[in-house]
Short mmCIF file of C-alpha atoms and ligand atoms in Angstrom, two decimals:
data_model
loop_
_atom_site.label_atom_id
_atom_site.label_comp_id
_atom_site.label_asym_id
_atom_site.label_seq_id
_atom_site.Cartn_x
_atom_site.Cartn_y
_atom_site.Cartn_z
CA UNK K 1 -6.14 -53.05 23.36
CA UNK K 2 -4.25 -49.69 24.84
CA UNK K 3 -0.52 -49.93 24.90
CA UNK K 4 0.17 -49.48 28.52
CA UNK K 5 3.97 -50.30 28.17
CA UNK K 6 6.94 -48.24 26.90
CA UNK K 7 9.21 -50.71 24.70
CA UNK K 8 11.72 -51.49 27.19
CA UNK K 9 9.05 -53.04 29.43
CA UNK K 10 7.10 -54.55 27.00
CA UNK K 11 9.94 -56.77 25.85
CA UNK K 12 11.00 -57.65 29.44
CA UNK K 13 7.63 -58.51 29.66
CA UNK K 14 7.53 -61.00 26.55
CA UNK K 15 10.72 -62.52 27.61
CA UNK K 16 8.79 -63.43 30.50
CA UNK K 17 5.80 -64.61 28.86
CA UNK K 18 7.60 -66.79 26.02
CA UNK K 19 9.23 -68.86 27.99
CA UNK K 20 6.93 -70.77 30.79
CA UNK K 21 9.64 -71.90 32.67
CA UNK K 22 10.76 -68.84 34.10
CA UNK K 23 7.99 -67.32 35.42
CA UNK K 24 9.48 -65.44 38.15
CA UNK K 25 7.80 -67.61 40.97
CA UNK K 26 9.03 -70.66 39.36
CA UNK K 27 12.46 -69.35 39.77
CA UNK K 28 11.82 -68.76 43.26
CA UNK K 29 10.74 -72.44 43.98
CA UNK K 30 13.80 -74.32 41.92
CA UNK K 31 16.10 -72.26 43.86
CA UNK K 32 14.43 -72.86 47.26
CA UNK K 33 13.89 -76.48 46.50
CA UNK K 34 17.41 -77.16 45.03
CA UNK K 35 18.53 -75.86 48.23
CA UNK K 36 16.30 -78.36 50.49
CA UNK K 37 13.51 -76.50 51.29
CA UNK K 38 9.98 -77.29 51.31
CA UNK K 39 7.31 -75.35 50.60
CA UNK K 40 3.39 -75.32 49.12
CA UNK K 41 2.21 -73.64 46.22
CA UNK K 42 -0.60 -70.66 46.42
CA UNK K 43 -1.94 -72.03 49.41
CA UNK K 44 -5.69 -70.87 49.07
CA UNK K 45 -6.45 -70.68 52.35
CA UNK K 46 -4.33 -68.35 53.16
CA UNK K 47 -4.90 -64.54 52.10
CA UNK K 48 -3.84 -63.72 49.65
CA UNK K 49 -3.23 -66.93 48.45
CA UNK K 50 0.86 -66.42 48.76
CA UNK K 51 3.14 -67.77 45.95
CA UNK K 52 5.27 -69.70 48.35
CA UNK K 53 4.47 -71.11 51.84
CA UNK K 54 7.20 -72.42 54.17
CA UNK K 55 5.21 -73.73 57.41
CA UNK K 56 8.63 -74.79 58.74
CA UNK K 57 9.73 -71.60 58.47
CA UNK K 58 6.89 -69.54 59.61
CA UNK K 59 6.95 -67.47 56.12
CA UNK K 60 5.01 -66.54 53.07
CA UNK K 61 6.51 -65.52 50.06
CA UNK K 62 4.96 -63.18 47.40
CA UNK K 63 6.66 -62.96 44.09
CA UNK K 64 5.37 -59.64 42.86
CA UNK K 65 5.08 -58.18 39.29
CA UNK K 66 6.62 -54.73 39.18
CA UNK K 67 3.69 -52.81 37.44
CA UNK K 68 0.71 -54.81 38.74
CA UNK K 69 2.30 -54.68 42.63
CA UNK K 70 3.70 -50.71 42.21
CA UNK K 71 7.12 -51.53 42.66
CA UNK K 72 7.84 -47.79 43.76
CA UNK K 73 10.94 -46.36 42.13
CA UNK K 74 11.65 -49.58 39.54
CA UNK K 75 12.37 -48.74 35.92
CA UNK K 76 10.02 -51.40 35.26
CA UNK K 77 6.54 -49.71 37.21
CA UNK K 78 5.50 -46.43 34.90
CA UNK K 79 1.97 -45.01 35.33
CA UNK K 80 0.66 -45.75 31.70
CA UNK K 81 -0.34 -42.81 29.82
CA UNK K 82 -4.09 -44.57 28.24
CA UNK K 83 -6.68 -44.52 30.42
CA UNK K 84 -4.62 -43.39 33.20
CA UNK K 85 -7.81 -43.12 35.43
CA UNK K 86 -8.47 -47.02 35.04
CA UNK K 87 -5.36 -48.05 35.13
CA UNK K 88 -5.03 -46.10 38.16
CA UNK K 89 -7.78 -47.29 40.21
CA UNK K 90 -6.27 -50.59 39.03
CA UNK K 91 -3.08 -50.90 40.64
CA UNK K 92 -3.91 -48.89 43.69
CA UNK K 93 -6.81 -51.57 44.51
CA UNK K 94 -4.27 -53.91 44.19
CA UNK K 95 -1.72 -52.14 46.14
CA UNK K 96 -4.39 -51.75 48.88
CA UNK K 97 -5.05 -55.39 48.58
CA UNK K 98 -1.96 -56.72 49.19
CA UNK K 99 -1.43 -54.45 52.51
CA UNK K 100 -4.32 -56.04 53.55
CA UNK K 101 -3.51 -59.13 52.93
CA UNK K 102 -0.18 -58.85 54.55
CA UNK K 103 -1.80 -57.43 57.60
CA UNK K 104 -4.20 -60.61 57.75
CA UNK K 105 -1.39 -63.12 57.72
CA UNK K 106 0.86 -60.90 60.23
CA UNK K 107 -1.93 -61.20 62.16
CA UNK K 108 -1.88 -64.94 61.79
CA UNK K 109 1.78 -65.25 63.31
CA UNK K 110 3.39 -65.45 59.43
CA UNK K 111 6.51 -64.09 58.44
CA UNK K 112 6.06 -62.37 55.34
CA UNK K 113 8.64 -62.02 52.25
CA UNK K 114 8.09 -60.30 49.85
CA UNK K 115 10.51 -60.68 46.16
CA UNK K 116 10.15 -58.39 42.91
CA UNK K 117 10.25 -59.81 39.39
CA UNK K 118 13.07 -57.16 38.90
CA UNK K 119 15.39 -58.48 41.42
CA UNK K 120 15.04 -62.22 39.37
CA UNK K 121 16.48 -60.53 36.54
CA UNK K 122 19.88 -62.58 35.82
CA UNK K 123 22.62 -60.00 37.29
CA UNK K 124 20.48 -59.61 40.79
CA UNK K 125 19.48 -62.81 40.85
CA UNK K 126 21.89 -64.86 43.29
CA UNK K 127 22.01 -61.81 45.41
CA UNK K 128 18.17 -61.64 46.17
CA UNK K 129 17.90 -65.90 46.31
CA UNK K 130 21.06 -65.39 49.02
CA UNK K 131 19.08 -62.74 50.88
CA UNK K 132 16.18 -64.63 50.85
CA UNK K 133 17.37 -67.84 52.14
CA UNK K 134 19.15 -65.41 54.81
CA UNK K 135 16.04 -64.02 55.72
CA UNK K 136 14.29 -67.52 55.93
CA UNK K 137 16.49 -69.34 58.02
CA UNK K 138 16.47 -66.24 60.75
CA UNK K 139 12.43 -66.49 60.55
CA UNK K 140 13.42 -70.82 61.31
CA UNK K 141 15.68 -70.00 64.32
CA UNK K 142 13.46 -67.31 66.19
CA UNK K 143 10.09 -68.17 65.97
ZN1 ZN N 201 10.80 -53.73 40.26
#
């Protein structure tokens, strides 16, 4: 299999992948739920089948992977240098998915969210989970 990672991002990557528990949507869900909310899991009927779903809050949240999302202008997204053309086509279609998919539920009256592995890292952490619960509580109140 190609190497698509430079080092640095290959052993964030295994961090992530040796230890179950903190998958970065798992993260997402202790915090939310330690803090009283509710939610359901990658609700299939909705597109995109979103990570998090608060109905009571009118909001979706996607907890998105830095290279397979395109997280423009993180350290973590570089375009690998094997097959560059398939890799490519890769994340664009998924990039193009996901706009789509956002569009769909906007369209459906859902607030959408939308968190980067990279801001779950431990120093950015609290800030993000703080900004998030922000965010959720003003979709609560105005919709
Ligand atoms: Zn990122």
């Amino acid at each position: 299999m190609a190497d698509v990672h430079t080092p640095k991002q290959r052993s964030y990557n295994m961090s992530r992948i040796h230890n179950k528990d903190t998958k970065p949507e798992e993260l997402v869900r202790k915090y939310l739920f330690a803090h009283g909310f509710r939610y359901r899991k990658n609700d299939s009927k909705l597109p995109g089948k979103p990570d998090i779903v608060l109905p009571k809050y009118k909001t979706v949240i996607f907890v998105n992977g830095c290279f397979w999302h395109k997280h423009e202008g993180c350290k973590y997204f570089v375009w690998p240098k094997n097959n560059a053309d398939f890799w490519k086509n890769k994340i664009e279609s998924n990039v193009a998915r996901d706009i789509k998919n956002y569009q769909l539920l906007q369209n459906l009256g859902w607030n959408i969210l939308t968190v980067w592995e990279c801001e779950l890292k431990k120093e950015s952490f609290s800030k993000t989970m703080s900004c998030l619960e922000q965010q959720l509580i003003k979709n609560g109140v105005t919709k």
